[in-house]
């Protein structure tokens, strides 16, 4: 105990911190953050696990930072060795990888916290160190009390007299035989005066405690935590029996755990505050995205419209400058949004089938004009065994390649840019591809090679001024690659060009996935021939006048008959009054937004409930696509949009066969006729069967509703399978079909589809519950 008090006093005065990391840059960064954190620290360094162990045998430290990657062992191996030293100092594992499996293993091996290097700010370090030391202190306190209970009687007496505890024992009638400890004094009772008195009389002012004494006197063993006058006590009540099995009384003790409860409350409050901060940040990003992208839609859209008018050479030049500036601003906005989603771990990836050759050709088409402007040549090559069709995230692959090729083009003039693709491994349905982007440009100094992957950093101080950019592209690309299980590296020499190489794992598609490849959205360098759509009548719901002008001008070029409204209420009035081929629905409008308007049409639109609806939104944050599709939209177009993309989306939806809406909009139905022959007592049988189906549906609703909180695909899969099997016997449509789609999405880990299908399933299950209740009521009337 004396050693613990010494350690506590020392922690108040100055913290001795040991940093075990072989990277001097990371050591210096951590030391700077510790210095700025407000903690009074003295730091020691070790460049390997063995050096760290040697120091720990020589010195006593208050906190130890361990890098995951060390030259002679990894952080987990070191944690395992440190378990044998029984250190009092908390261990904090630091790593550049945000791997939850590593984090869980580190905690099991005794780490107090797992900190990604991306969040090693002074505030985060201060919070982690203080929390780790506070939690370790609380844990030490708990172990001290538990050990004290096993000590000899003379030690127990010493602990009782100096610790906030209470011991007691009574006879079978509830009269106190032994009472000792400070807790009684905290309750305003004198322990010496309690001996010989009945607990029923003494504790009448504390009804909850008295109730536990009564239950213990009836032979019940009880553990409880009670709040008495603002202090928290953990109490144990144990009935005592003699050697003949006769009840002779109770014994027990209570511990003051007020400090621990206060610490837990502070931690809970800190967690809630952190979660609130994340929600506020997400909402801020959503609002900023909307507020910035909405005017950008007008700028880019109207610029495209003006370029198609009769202009002289100087006007074309000015418009080209406006368009370039606006596109550059959009790149910066998108980079900042991506960076925010990465740092807040809100990034999700697709897992879909795509054609690699089409993706590469799309990149070449997109970059061709920019490459030619700098007199460069873009070449692509891949070895013969690179699969044509893969399963993964084509959109993020395209984003990384465009960034690397764009950088190569930016820093190269009158040279070559090569994209090389190789298969490193192809076995058991797993494919590891290596992508290399080489250029013959200005190159990068050796001491800057790692710096360029950090956020807001570029190779030299004047890079942004000379070449533009935010310094975020490579940082985002590195994160996107590593979050998918890949690696990225660079080799370069000044004036001799650079080569960026990254690897990514993919899966091989099965036969069904090969047939339903997802086409990668193309952006041709030349103009797409847009045929007139004079046969279409479209309703536009949009409250922004500039967007109204832009969309109406674009649609006028396609000879579309267009009606416009400014909110969801007006959209519903026009929808009921007229017959349209398609609705363009802005999702953020006054009075009634697009989500509510779309949902109303899907539920109450009658024969027109399946009309194609395209969601228009300036939001670009995670989950917006899911939210629009869950509301009932058939497609999603983000502002600012390319006219060609809007055209393709309209064309696709208006040329589908039959109703484009999903089964989410169909009325619920069940089939009971085939069951009539299964039991002579038809009413009783149906009543029991429908009741079972009703209970299964209600249980499944709880599991579906809890998915957002738990994100447990295995539990979701079991719940969906159970509900599907339960309602299959009554052919409950359309829920049965939706559950089959959801099962397929879960099997393919298609996260983007799971959420809207859950929303559909919940809506349909509620309608099924109403229908089952109606059927049961009718059966009861017949009975």
XYZ file of C-alpha atoms in Angstrom:
783
model
C 0.000 0.000 0.000
C 2.923 2.311 0.781
C 4.283 1.743 -2.727
C 0.894 2.607 -4.244
C 0.697 5.877 -2.280
C 4.199 6.758 -3.405
C 3.228 6.098 -6.999
C 0.106 8.264 -6.645
C 2.082 11.172 -5.147
C 4.685 10.888 -7.900
C 1.966 10.978 -10.600
C 0.768 14.319 -9.232
C 4.265 15.824 -9.291
C 5.707 14.502 -12.581
C 4.931 11.609 -14.923
C 7.783 9.439 -16.177
C 6.867 8.383 -19.712
C 8.631 5.647 -21.713
C 8.282 5.711 -25.527
C 9.231 2.440 -27.302
C 9.414 3.346 -31.010
C 12.155 2.876 -33.611
C 11.006 5.850 -35.715
C 12.715 9.023 -34.510
C 10.165 11.181 -36.338
C 7.294 9.462 -34.517
C 9.199 9.752 -31.217
C 9.643 13.489 -31.694
C 5.996 13.934 -32.714
C 4.835 12.076 -29.605
C 7.169 14.067 -27.360
C 5.915 17.345 -28.838
C 2.322 16.277 -28.279
C 3.112 15.295 -24.685
C 4.809 18.633 -24.139
C 1.766 20.488 -25.487
C -0.742 18.315 -23.604
C -0.414 20.171 -20.317
C 0.958 17.111 -18.534
C 4.120 17.482 -16.445
C 6.242 14.715 -18.013
C 9.779 13.383 -18.194
C 10.216 11.212 -21.306
C 12.563 8.275 -21.960
C 13.015 6.536 -25.330
C 13.796 3.036 -26.519
C 14.262 2.119 -30.192
C 13.383 -1.577 -29.892
C 11.428 -4.001 -27.759
C 14.564 -5.424 -26.144
C 15.853 -1.946 -25.252
C 12.460 -1.151 -23.749
C 12.536 -4.314 -21.608
C 16.025 -3.405 -20.386
C 14.857 0.077 -19.322
C 11.798 -1.356 -17.570
C 14.036 -3.575 -15.462
C 16.023 -0.480 -14.444
C 13.378 2.219 -14.021
C 9.777 2.610 -12.824
C 7.498 4.494 -15.224
C 4.039 6.011 -14.919
C 2.960 5.381 -18.529
C 4.422 3.449 -21.474
C 3.749 4.106 -25.200
C 4.494 1.100 -27.452
C 4.663 1.311 -31.249
C 3.033 -1.655 -33.013
C 5.892 -2.076 -35.503
C 9.304 -2.569 -33.869
C 12.490 -3.901 -35.507
C 12.919 -6.967 -33.277
C 9.291 -7.756 -32.366
C 5.839 -6.312 -32.830
C 3.873 -4.496 -30.142
C 1.723 -7.542 -29.333
C 4.807 -9.705 -28.675
C 6.167 -7.030 -26.346
C 2.831 -6.757 -24.498
C 2.890 -10.524 -23.940
C 6.377 -10.321 -22.399
C 5.406 -7.355 -20.226
C 2.596 -9.387 -18.633
C 5.218 -11.252 -16.608
C 6.646 -8.022 -15.126
C 3.350 -7.109 -13.359
C 3.819 -3.421 -14.161
C 1.645 -0.826 -12.474
C 2.096 1.654 -15.334
C -0.607 1.601 -18.050
C 0.472 0.428 -21.529
C -0.731 2.401 -24.594
C -0.317 0.723 -28.018
C 0.286 3.224 -30.850
C -0.134 2.200 -34.499
C -0.743 3.627 -37.937
C -3.314 0.891 -38.649
C -6.908 1.243 -37.347
C -7.414 -2.551 -37.080
C -10.103 -3.558 -34.572
C -8.700 -7.087 -34.309
C -5.291 -5.781 -33.274
C -7.009 -3.461 -30.783
C -8.959 -6.328 -29.204
C -5.843 -8.507 -28.957
C -3.857 -5.635 -27.424
C -6.503 -5.085 -24.735
C -6.502 -8.798 -23.934
C -2.732 -8.645 -23.491
C -3.015 -5.856 -20.937
C -2.962 -2.634 -22.989
C -4.944 0.173 -21.396
C -5.680 1.848 -24.746
C -5.134 1.502 -28.508
C -4.337 4.802 -30.240
C -4.100 5.324 -34.042
C -1.287 7.724 -34.928
C -3.758 9.780 -36.929
C -5.340 11.095 -33.700
C -2.180 11.644 -31.642
C -3.052 15.239 -30.838
C -2.036 16.849 -27.539
C -5.663 16.738 -26.380
C -6.058 13.062 -27.303
C -2.778 12.116 -25.604
C -3.676 14.061 -22.452
C -7.084 12.355 -22.346
C -5.627 8.881 -22.989
C -2.830 9.216 -20.409
C -5.095 10.655 -17.718
C -7.812 8.068 -18.391
C -5.337 5.179 -18.431
C -3.720 6.255 -15.153
C -7.119 6.926 -13.558
C -8.479 3.538 -14.662
C -5.308 1.783 -13.519
C -5.588 3.531 -10.160
C -9.222 2.411 -9.828
C -8.263 -1.128 -10.804
C -5.421 -1.140 -8.258
C -7.843 0.131 -5.608
C -10.275 -2.685 -6.414
C -7.553 -5.339 -6.243
C -6.413 -3.888 -2.920
C -9.855 -4.295 -1.367
C -10.309 -7.803 -2.744
C -6.937 -8.862 -1.388
C -7.658 -7.315 1.996
C -10.640 -9.651 2.425
C -8.322 -12.665 2.172
C -5.786 -11.380 4.671
C -5.504 -12.664 8.196
C -7.780 -11.293 10.927
C -5.226 -8.851 12.284
C -4.791 -7.368 8.775
C -8.565 -7.246 8.327
C -8.968 -5.240 11.535
C -6.344 -2.757 10.305
C -8.035 -2.349 6.937
C -11.506 -1.965 8.466
C -10.313 0.773 10.773
C -8.719 2.786 7.965
C -10.929 2.040 4.977
C -14.473 3.101 3.978
C -15.988 -0.341 4.625
C -18.559 -1.913 6.932
C -18.727 -5.449 8.354
C -21.671 -6.945 10.171
C -23.239 -10.158 11.369
C -26.605 -10.906 13.024
C -28.335 -13.797 14.715
C -31.395 -15.555 13.275
C -33.688 -12.871 14.739
C -31.804 -10.079 12.989
C -30.041 -8.704 16.092
C -26.533 -7.335 15.389
C -23.692 -9.431 16.860
C -20.777 -7.635 15.162
C -20.693 -4.149 13.602
C -17.555 -2.310 12.507
C -16.385 0.151 9.851
C -16.561 3.768 8.764
C -19.551 3.230 6.501
C -21.845 3.092 9.515
C -20.530 6.491 10.578
C -21.185 7.848 7.062
C -24.817 6.789 7.557
C -24.976 8.631 10.903
C -24.845 5.437 12.986
C -22.428 4.526 15.773
C -21.185 0.933 15.267
C -20.632 0.336 18.993
C -24.261 1.251 19.804
C -25.706 -1.108 17.182
C -24.598 -4.387 18.792
C -27.578 -6.168 20.344
C -30.150 -4.087 18.472
C -32.442 -5.420 15.761
C -31.684 -4.442 12.170
C -35.442 -4.019 11.699
C -35.377 -1.081 14.117
C -31.965 0.411 13.328
C -32.411 0.516 9.546
C -36.002 1.789 9.389
C -34.718 5.060 7.870
C -33.136 3.131 4.992
C -35.998 1.071 3.504
C -34.013 -0.370 0.605
C -31.226 -1.633 2.880
C -33.781 -2.937 5.385
C -35.520 -4.862 2.610
C -32.233 -6.589 1.706
C -31.646 -7.549 5.367
C -35.154 -9.082 5.501
C -34.504 -11.123 2.323
C -31.158 -12.320 3.727
C -32.884 -13.331 7.011
C -35.173 -15.482 4.825
C -32.127 -17.333 3.460
C -31.371 -15.349 0.289
C -27.794 -14.436 -0.724
C -27.771 -10.870 -2.066
C -25.344 -8.555 -3.836
C -26.399 -4.958 -4.406
C -25.274 -1.423 -5.140
C -27.139 1.259 -3.223
C -27.185 5.042 -3.344
C -27.461 6.329 0.246
C -27.333 10.060 0.869
C -25.329 10.610 -2.330
C -22.732 7.902 -1.586
C -22.596 4.534 -3.366
C -22.028 1.253 -1.549
C -21.545 -2.253 -2.869
C -22.937 -4.664 -0.264
C -22.979 -8.438 0.193
C -25.490 -10.289 2.431
C -24.843 -13.990 3.127
C -27.069 -16.310 5.227
C -25.170 -18.496 7.756
C -26.024 -22.130 8.589
C -24.484 -24.282 11.326
C -23.116 -27.782 10.852
C -26.640 -29.215 11.179
C -27.998 -27.013 8.396
C -29.923 -24.757 10.735
C -30.131 -21.053 9.861
C -28.308 -19.049 12.541
C -28.045 -15.537 11.073
C -26.459 -13.461 8.334
C -23.074 -11.873 7.736
C -21.874 -9.374 5.200
C -19.938 -6.291 4.340
C -20.294 -3.095 2.364
C -17.741 -1.045 0.414
C -17.904 2.649 -0.403
C -17.540 2.767 -4.217
C -18.491 6.413 -4.624
C -15.196 7.321 -6.302
C -15.473 4.428 -8.752
C -19.064 5.285 -9.617
C -18.127 8.924 -10.122
C -15.265 7.871 -12.413
C -17.604 5.641 -14.401
C -20.108 8.470 -14.656
C -17.375 10.821 -15.884
C -16.282 8.256 -18.464
C -19.890 7.783 -19.600
C -20.337 11.537 -19.893
C -17.060 11.801 -21.824
C -18.217 9.034 -24.184
C -21.579 10.727 -24.719
C -19.817 14.042 -25.336
C -17.504 12.397 -27.881
C -20.460 10.773 -29.651
C -22.303 14.086 -29.646
C -19.243 15.784 -31.114
C -19.161 13.204 -33.913
C -22.864 13.776 -34.629
C -22.393 17.550 -34.618
C -19.425 17.199 -36.943
C -21.380 14.962 -39.318
C -24.302 17.397 -39.321
C -21.941 20.317 -39.930
C -20.353 18.481 -42.852
C -23.766 17.618 -44.242
C -24.902 21.247 -43.988
C -21.654 22.617 -45.421
C -21.761 20.104 -48.245
C -25.302 21.161 -49.090
C -24.622 24.902 -48.792
C -21.460 24.739 -50.927
C -22.548 22.231 -53.559
C -25.882 23.951 -54.222
C -24.375 27.190 -55.639
C -21.602 25.151 -57.294
C -24.320 23.257 -59.151
C -25.528 26.562 -60.561
C -22.023 27.746 -61.476
C -20.944 24.548 -63.230
C -24.326 23.833 -64.772
C -24.915 27.280 -66.218
C -21.312 27.380 -67.434
C -21.996 24.193 -69.404
C -25.177 25.739 -70.776
C -23.394 28.949 -71.831
C -20.643 27.001 -73.587
C -23.247 25.624 -75.982
C -24.324 29.123 -77.044
C -22.728 31.340 -79.684
C -19.653 32.844 -78.060
C -16.534 34.543 -79.371
C -13.036 33.244 -78.590
C -12.490 35.525 -75.588
C -15.834 34.568 -74.029
C -14.969 30.888 -74.455
C -11.664 31.586 -72.715
C -13.384 33.280 -69.774
C -15.946 30.481 -69.431
C -13.178 27.893 -69.554
C -11.421 29.699 -66.674
C -14.656 29.751 -64.642
C -15.210 26.053 -65.267
C -11.614 25.141 -64.339
C -11.764 27.164 -61.127
C -15.118 25.648 -60.148
C -13.887 22.111 -60.847
C -10.764 22.733 -58.766
C -12.931 24.021 -55.918
C -15.096 20.890 -56.118
C -11.970 18.724 -55.906
C -10.917 20.554 -52.729
C -14.415 20.201 -51.222
C -14.517 16.478 -52.020
C -11.018 15.953 -50.598
C -12.013 17.628 -47.330
C -15.203 15.545 -47.087
C -13.284 12.320 -47.784
C -10.635 13.212 -45.214
C -13.310 13.906 -42.603
C -15.047 10.589 -43.259
C -11.725 8.747 -43.011
C -10.657 10.386 -39.748
C -14.084 9.774 -38.166
C -14.050 6.153 -39.443
C -17.306 6.699 -41.309
C -15.982 5.376 -44.621
C -17.692 2.353 -46.200
C -16.637 0.328 -49.227
C -18.571 -1.450 -51.967
C -18.125 -5.160 -52.706
C -19.522 -5.532 -56.211
C -18.559 -7.091 -59.528
C -16.966 -4.815 -62.158
C -14.984 -4.948 -65.388
C -11.364 -3.848 -64.849
C -10.703 -3.165 -68.551
C -13.720 -0.851 -68.745
C -12.582 0.981 -65.610
C -9.061 1.510 -67.011
C -10.435 2.688 -70.352
C -12.733 5.112 -68.563
C -9.719 6.561 -66.712
C -7.772 6.910 -69.955
C -10.708 8.683 -71.641
C -11.156 10.990 -68.678
C -7.451 11.943 -68.403
C -6.654 12.152 -72.122
C -7.373 15.863 -72.574
C -5.498 16.887 -69.392
C -2.516 14.697 -70.348
C -2.395 16.133 -73.881
C -2.473 19.711 -72.563
C 0.946 19.089 -70.962
C 2.292 17.216 -74.029
C 2.406 13.951 -72.093
C 1.558 10.434 -73.251
C -0.518 8.077 -71.063
C 0.273 4.376 -71.575
C -1.320 1.348 -69.910
C -0.120 -2.235 -69.697
C -1.067 -5.351 -67.766
C 0.208 -8.898 -67.932
C -1.965 -11.530 -69.525
C -3.135 -13.185 -66.314
C -4.884 -10.086 -64.872
C -8.587 -11.037 -64.540
C -11.050 -8.949 -66.516
C -13.853 -9.178 -63.944
C -13.277 -8.592 -60.218
C -15.310 -8.157 -57.051
C -14.392 -5.149 -54.890
C -14.888 -1.383 -54.806
C -14.377 -0.015 -58.339
C -15.224 3.549 -57.313
C -12.423 3.825 -54.737
C -9.973 2.054 -57.069
C -10.823 4.614 -59.734
C -10.421 7.454 -57.220
C -6.925 6.308 -56.211
C -5.777 5.776 -59.815
C -7.138 9.163 -60.931
C -5.301 10.838 -58.070
C -1.979 9.141 -58.839
C -2.246 9.703 -62.596
C -3.389 13.279 -62.010
C -0.335 13.909 -59.809
C 1.967 12.291 -62.359
C 0.540 14.529 -65.066
C 0.785 17.625 -62.861
C 4.487 17.116 -62.185
C 5.455 15.931 -65.689
C 5.726 17.860 -68.946
C 6.682 16.499 -72.400
C 7.031 13.035 -70.914
C 5.467 9.631 -70.373
C 3.004 8.375 -67.761
C 2.568 4.621 -67.439
C -0.080 2.588 -65.626
C 1.154 -0.974 -65.030
C -0.998 -3.746 -63.552
C 0.291 -7.144 -62.366
C -1.243 -10.116 -60.589
C 0.766 -10.979 -57.473
C -1.474 -13.794 -56.237
C -4.485 -15.634 -57.640
C -5.711 -18.597 -55.601
C -8.831 -19.818 -53.798
C -10.951 -17.045 -55.247
C -8.654 -14.308 -53.838
C -6.750 -12.024 -56.201
C -3.979 -9.593 -55.172
C -3.262 -6.981 -57.831
C -0.347 -4.536 -57.981
C -0.878 -1.140 -59.646
C 2.077 1.101 -60.527
C 1.886 4.662 -61.869
C 5.234 5.796 -63.289
C 6.155 9.200 -64.653
C 9.248 10.942 -66.033
C 8.631 14.174 -64.146
C 10.448 16.301 -61.579
C 10.731 13.544 -58.952
C 10.785 13.782 -55.155
C 13.695 14.226 -52.752
C 14.429 11.154 -50.615
C 13.785 12.967 -47.331
C 10.285 13.932 -48.527
C 9.098 10.477 -49.636
C 7.206 9.682 -46.438
C 6.124 13.255 -45.783
C 4.023 13.404 -48.954
C 1.578 10.824 -47.557
C 0.684 13.091 -44.626
C -2.398 15.328 -44.780
C -1.862 18.885 -46.070
C 1.792 18.122 -46.924
C 3.517 18.337 -50.286
C 7.066 17.672 -51.401
C 8.199 21.321 -51.205
C 6.859 24.523 -49.717
C 6.154 26.071 -53.136
C 4.420 23.010 -54.628
C 0.920 24.334 -53.911
C 1.757 27.732 -55.381
C 3.328 26.290 -58.567
C 1.182 23.224 -59.182
C -1.974 23.671 -57.053
C -3.680 21.081 -54.884
C -4.451 20.700 -51.176
C -1.860 18.141 -50.136
C -4.694 15.729 -49.292
C -4.820 13.479 -52.366
C -1.992 11.115 -51.456
C -3.041 10.988 -47.803
C -6.583 10.029 -48.822
C -5.300 7.505 -51.380
C -3.058 5.888 -48.763
C -5.985 5.623 -46.334
C -8.315 4.188 -49.000
C -5.750 1.552 -49.948
C -4.845 0.550 -46.389
C -8.490 0.485 -45.220
C -9.123 -2.167 -47.902
C -6.186 -4.289 -46.746
C -3.640 -3.044 -49.282
C -0.284 -1.276 -49.170
C 1.160 1.748 -50.973
C 4.779 2.843 -51.514
C 6.790 5.284 -53.610
C 10.244 5.344 -55.145
C 11.650 8.456 -56.742
C 14.704 10.544 -57.502
C 14.824 14.271 -58.223
C 14.614 14.993 -61.985
C 14.260 11.249 -62.710
C 10.542 10.716 -62.197
C 8.494 8.845 -59.614
C 6.734 5.491 -59.304
C 3.794 4.975 -56.939
C 2.921 1.313 -56.336
C -0.044 -0.009 -54.403
C -1.606 -3.420 -53.902
C -5.278 -4.231 -53.387
C -7.013 -7.550 -52.700
C -10.071 -8.518 -54.755
C -12.349 -11.529 -54.983
C -13.147 -13.604 -58.021
C -16.798 -13.292 -59.105
C -19.142 -16.250 -59.200
C -21.251 -16.935 -62.264
C -24.236 -14.843 -61.151
C -22.038 -11.854 -60.279
C -20.329 -12.009 -63.679
C -23.707 -11.664 -65.365
C -24.644 -8.577 -63.339
C -21.453 -6.479 -63.541
C -21.927 -2.941 -62.301
C -20.969 -0.524 -65.094
C -18.563 2.197 -64.008
C -19.978 5.657 -64.664
C -18.213 7.051 -67.707
C -17.300 10.637 -68.411
C -16.332 10.869 -72.041
C -13.852 13.486 -73.092
C -16.078 14.349 -76.067
C -19.738 15.311 -76.006
C -22.336 12.586 -75.658
C -25.066 12.624 -78.279
C -28.261 13.339 -76.337
C -31.380 12.476 -78.290
C -34.607 14.463 -77.726
C -37.102 13.252 -75.110
C -40.129 15.113 -76.401
C -42.380 12.196 -75.417
C -41.620 12.669 -71.702
C -43.476 14.778 -69.188
C -41.436 15.420 -66.051
C -42.254 17.074 -62.722
C -39.406 19.015 -61.098
C -39.653 19.741 -57.342
C -36.873 22.243 -56.543
C -36.908 25.345 -54.345
C -33.644 26.909 -55.546
C -34.245 29.352 -58.428
C -30.779 28.867 -59.911
C -31.213 25.089 -59.941
C -34.679 25.552 -61.482
C -33.152 27.671 -64.239
C -30.327 25.185 -64.821
C -32.471 22.035 -64.912
C -35.224 23.634 -66.988
C -32.644 24.870 -69.516
C -31.013 21.438 -69.741
C -34.359 19.662 -70.109
C -35.499 22.206 -72.695
C -32.560 21.157 -74.888
C -33.945 17.608 -74.747
C -37.457 18.857 -75.636
C -38.937 17.550 -72.369
C -42.352 18.816 -71.222
C -41.633 20.166 -67.735
C -43.711 21.328 -64.764
C -41.977 22.960 -61.775
C -42.924 23.321 -58.090
C -40.969 24.618 -55.103
C -41.839 22.196 -52.270
C -43.135 18.736 -51.505
C -46.725 19.819 -50.857
C -46.979 21.428 -54.294
C -45.358 18.335 -55.820
C -48.086 16.101 -54.352
C -50.825 18.406 -55.684
C -49.347 18.322 -59.201
C -48.781 14.550 -58.954
C -52.465 13.979 -58.109
C -53.626 16.390 -60.821
C -51.463 15.246 -63.750
C -49.839 12.118 -65.106
C -46.031 12.222 -65.317
C -43.378 9.893 -66.676
C -40.789 10.812 -64.010
C -40.233 13.092 -61.004
C -37.006 14.981 -60.233
C -37.229 15.427 -56.463
C -34.957 17.788 -54.525
C -34.641 16.249 -51.058
C -34.201 19.508 -49.078
C -37.232 21.767 -49.525
C -39.438 23.914 -47.240
C -42.897 22.886 -45.949
C -42.447 19.240 -47.024
C -39.053 17.839 -47.998
C -38.361 15.322 -50.732
C -38.058 12.362 -48.360
C -41.614 12.792 -47.042
C -43.031 13.576 -50.470
C -41.421 10.479 -51.991
C -42.632 8.289 -49.145
C -46.186 9.613 -49.522
C -46.207 8.877 -53.265
C -44.964 5.344 -52.704
C -47.608 4.631 -50.067
C -50.623 6.544 -51.385
C -49.897 7.018 -55.090
C -52.254 4.288 -56.250
C -51.566 3.217 -59.836
C -48.839 5.866 -60.097
C -47.073 4.818 -56.873
C -44.348 3.205 -58.970
C -43.504 6.348 -60.965
C -39.683 6.718 -61.346
C -38.294 9.263 -58.854
C -34.759 10.646 -59.052
C -33.471 12.154 -55.803
C -31.555 15.425 -56.227
C -29.382 16.433 -53.280
C -26.322 18.524 -52.577
C -25.395 16.355 -49.595
C -22.288 14.249 -50.148
C -21.868 12.503 -46.811
C -21.958 8.808 -45.932
C -25.458 7.392 -45.846
C -27.160 9.950 -48.108
C -27.615 7.410 -50.932
C -29.103 4.918 -48.453
C -31.399 7.593 -47.035
C -32.734 8.560 -50.473
C -33.259 4.962 -51.572
C -34.872 4.080 -48.244
C -37.325 6.945 -48.773
C -38.382 5.297 -52.036
C -36.274 7.006 -54.702
C -35.229 4.872 -57.674
C -31.970 6.710 -58.338
C -29.726 9.380 -56.860
C -28.035 12.343 -58.605
C -25.671 14.459 -56.550
C -25.276 18.183 -57.155
C -23.422 19.523 -59.018
C -24.323 17.066 -61.773
C -23.192 16.502 -65.325
C -26.062 16.876 -67.847
C -24.962 13.631 -69.498
C -25.266 11.752 -66.219
C -28.749 13.170 -65.583
C -29.734 12.243 -69.142
C -28.494 8.653 -68.738
C -30.342 8.283 -65.427
C -33.618 9.604 -66.873
C -33.231 7.444 -69.982
C -32.587 4.304 -67.954
C -35.569 4.787 -65.634
C -38.022 5.723 -68.384
C -37.054 2.778 -70.599
C -37.511 0.037 -68.038
C -40.242 -2.502 -68.637
C -43.235 -2.170 -66.362
C -43.289 -0.616 -62.947
C -39.878 0.556 -61.740
C -40.746 0.601 -58.073
C -39.843 -2.222 -55.749
C -42.065 -4.531 -53.816
C -41.885 -2.060 -50.945
C -44.885 -0.265 -52.407
C -47.175 -3.267 -52.857
C -50.052 -3.943 -50.461
C -49.521 -6.830 -48.023
C -51.185 -10.161 -48.748
C -51.242 -13.703 -47.337
C -52.557 -17.022 -48.695
C -54.503 -19.208 -46.286
C -56.436 -21.408 -48.737
C -53.742 -24.134 -49.051
C -53.762 -24.498 -45.246
C -57.479 -25.263 -44.923
C -56.957 -28.974 -45.596
C -54.221 -29.426 -43.004
C -56.502 -29.570 -39.937
C -60.156 -30.496 -39.372
C -60.402 -27.764 -36.730
C -59.750 -24.987 -39.229
C -60.426 -21.950 -37.015
C -58.334 -23.187 -34.075
C -55.467 -24.226 -36.359
C -55.403 -20.917 -38.242
C -55.648 -18.958 -34.996
C -52.589 -20.749 -33.576
C -50.632 -20.469 -36.843
C -51.333 -16.761 -37.389
C -50.485 -16.024 -33.750
C -47.104 -17.714 -34.209
C -46.505 -15.712 -37.407
C -47.488 -12.502 -35.602
C -45.100 -13.175 -32.705
C -42.264 -14.066 -35.092
C -42.808 -10.826 -37.018
C -42.799 -8.712 -33.853
C -39.588 -10.401 -32.650
C -37.912 -9.840 -36.022
C -38.879 -6.146 -35.958
C -36.797 -5.708 -32.791
C -33.794 -7.412 -34.410
C -34.121 -5.279 -37.563
C -34.435 -2.099 -35.512
C -31.312 -2.937 -33.467
C -29.055 -3.397 -36.530
C -28.043 0.299 -36.616
C -26.824 0.039 -33.021
C -25.101 -3.366 -33.122
C -24.083 -3.743 -36.797
C -23.989 -7.513 -36.258
C -24.526 -9.150 -39.654
C -24.647 -12.654 -38.168
C -27.499 -11.752 -35.797
C -29.279 -9.931 -38.625
C -28.893 -12.965 -40.900
C -30.419 -15.289 -38.267
C -33.325 -12.912 -37.629
C -34.090 -12.548 -41.346
C -33.902 -16.321 -41.911
C -36.198 -17.024 -38.952
C -38.786 -14.505 -40.133
C -38.599 -15.759 -43.729
C -39.221 -19.361 -42.620
C -42.092 -18.292 -40.355
C -44.071 -16.326 -42.947
C -43.280 -18.542 -45.953
C -46.071 -20.913 -44.910
C -48.642 -18.124 -45.398
C -46.908 -16.676 -48.512
C -46.745 -13.196 -46.947
C -45.962 -10.826 -49.797
C -44.280 -8.450 -50.486
C -42.261 -8.979 -47.278
C -41.190 -12.465 -48.352
C -39.566 -11.109 -51.527
C -37.861 -8.253 -49.692
C -36.409 -10.675 -47.118
C -34.954 -12.784 -49.929
C -33.282 -9.664 -51.374
C -31.978 -8.808 -47.893
C -30.592 -12.338 -47.414
C -28.719 -12.020 -50.713
C -27.333 -8.603 -49.749
C -26.121 -9.996 -46.399
C -24.425 -12.965 -48.102
C -22.615 -10.582 -50.478
C -21.800 -8.114 -47.645
C -23.433 -5.418 -49.778
C -23.650 -2.827 -46.975
C -25.055 -0.164 -49.309
C -28.139 -2.300 -50.028
C -28.677 -3.724 -46.539
C -29.891 -0.533 -44.866
C -32.639 0.392 -47.390
C -33.792 -3.235 -47.491
C -34.057 -3.223 -43.683
C -36.172 -0.071 -43.898
C -38.383 -1.765 -46.515
C -38.671 -4.904 -44.383
C -39.672 -2.923 -41.299
C -42.353 -0.982 -43.188
C -43.723 -4.160 -44.757
C -43.578 -6.075 -41.471
C -45.685 -3.364 -39.784
C -48.274 -3.692 -42.554
C -48.181 -7.484 -42.161
C -48.753 -7.147 -38.402
C -51.866 -5.059 -39.094
C -53.114 -7.622 -41.610
C -52.494 -10.550 -39.220
C -54.333 -8.746 -36.425
C -57.291 -8.203 -38.780
C -57.348 -11.911 -39.714
C -57.156 -12.954 -36.050
C -60.024 -10.603 -35.151
C -62.180 -12.146 -37.876
C -61.366 -15.656 -36.627
C -62.374 -14.668 -33.089
C -65.696 -13.288 -34.377
C -66.392 -16.565 -36.202
C -65.534 -18.561 -33.084
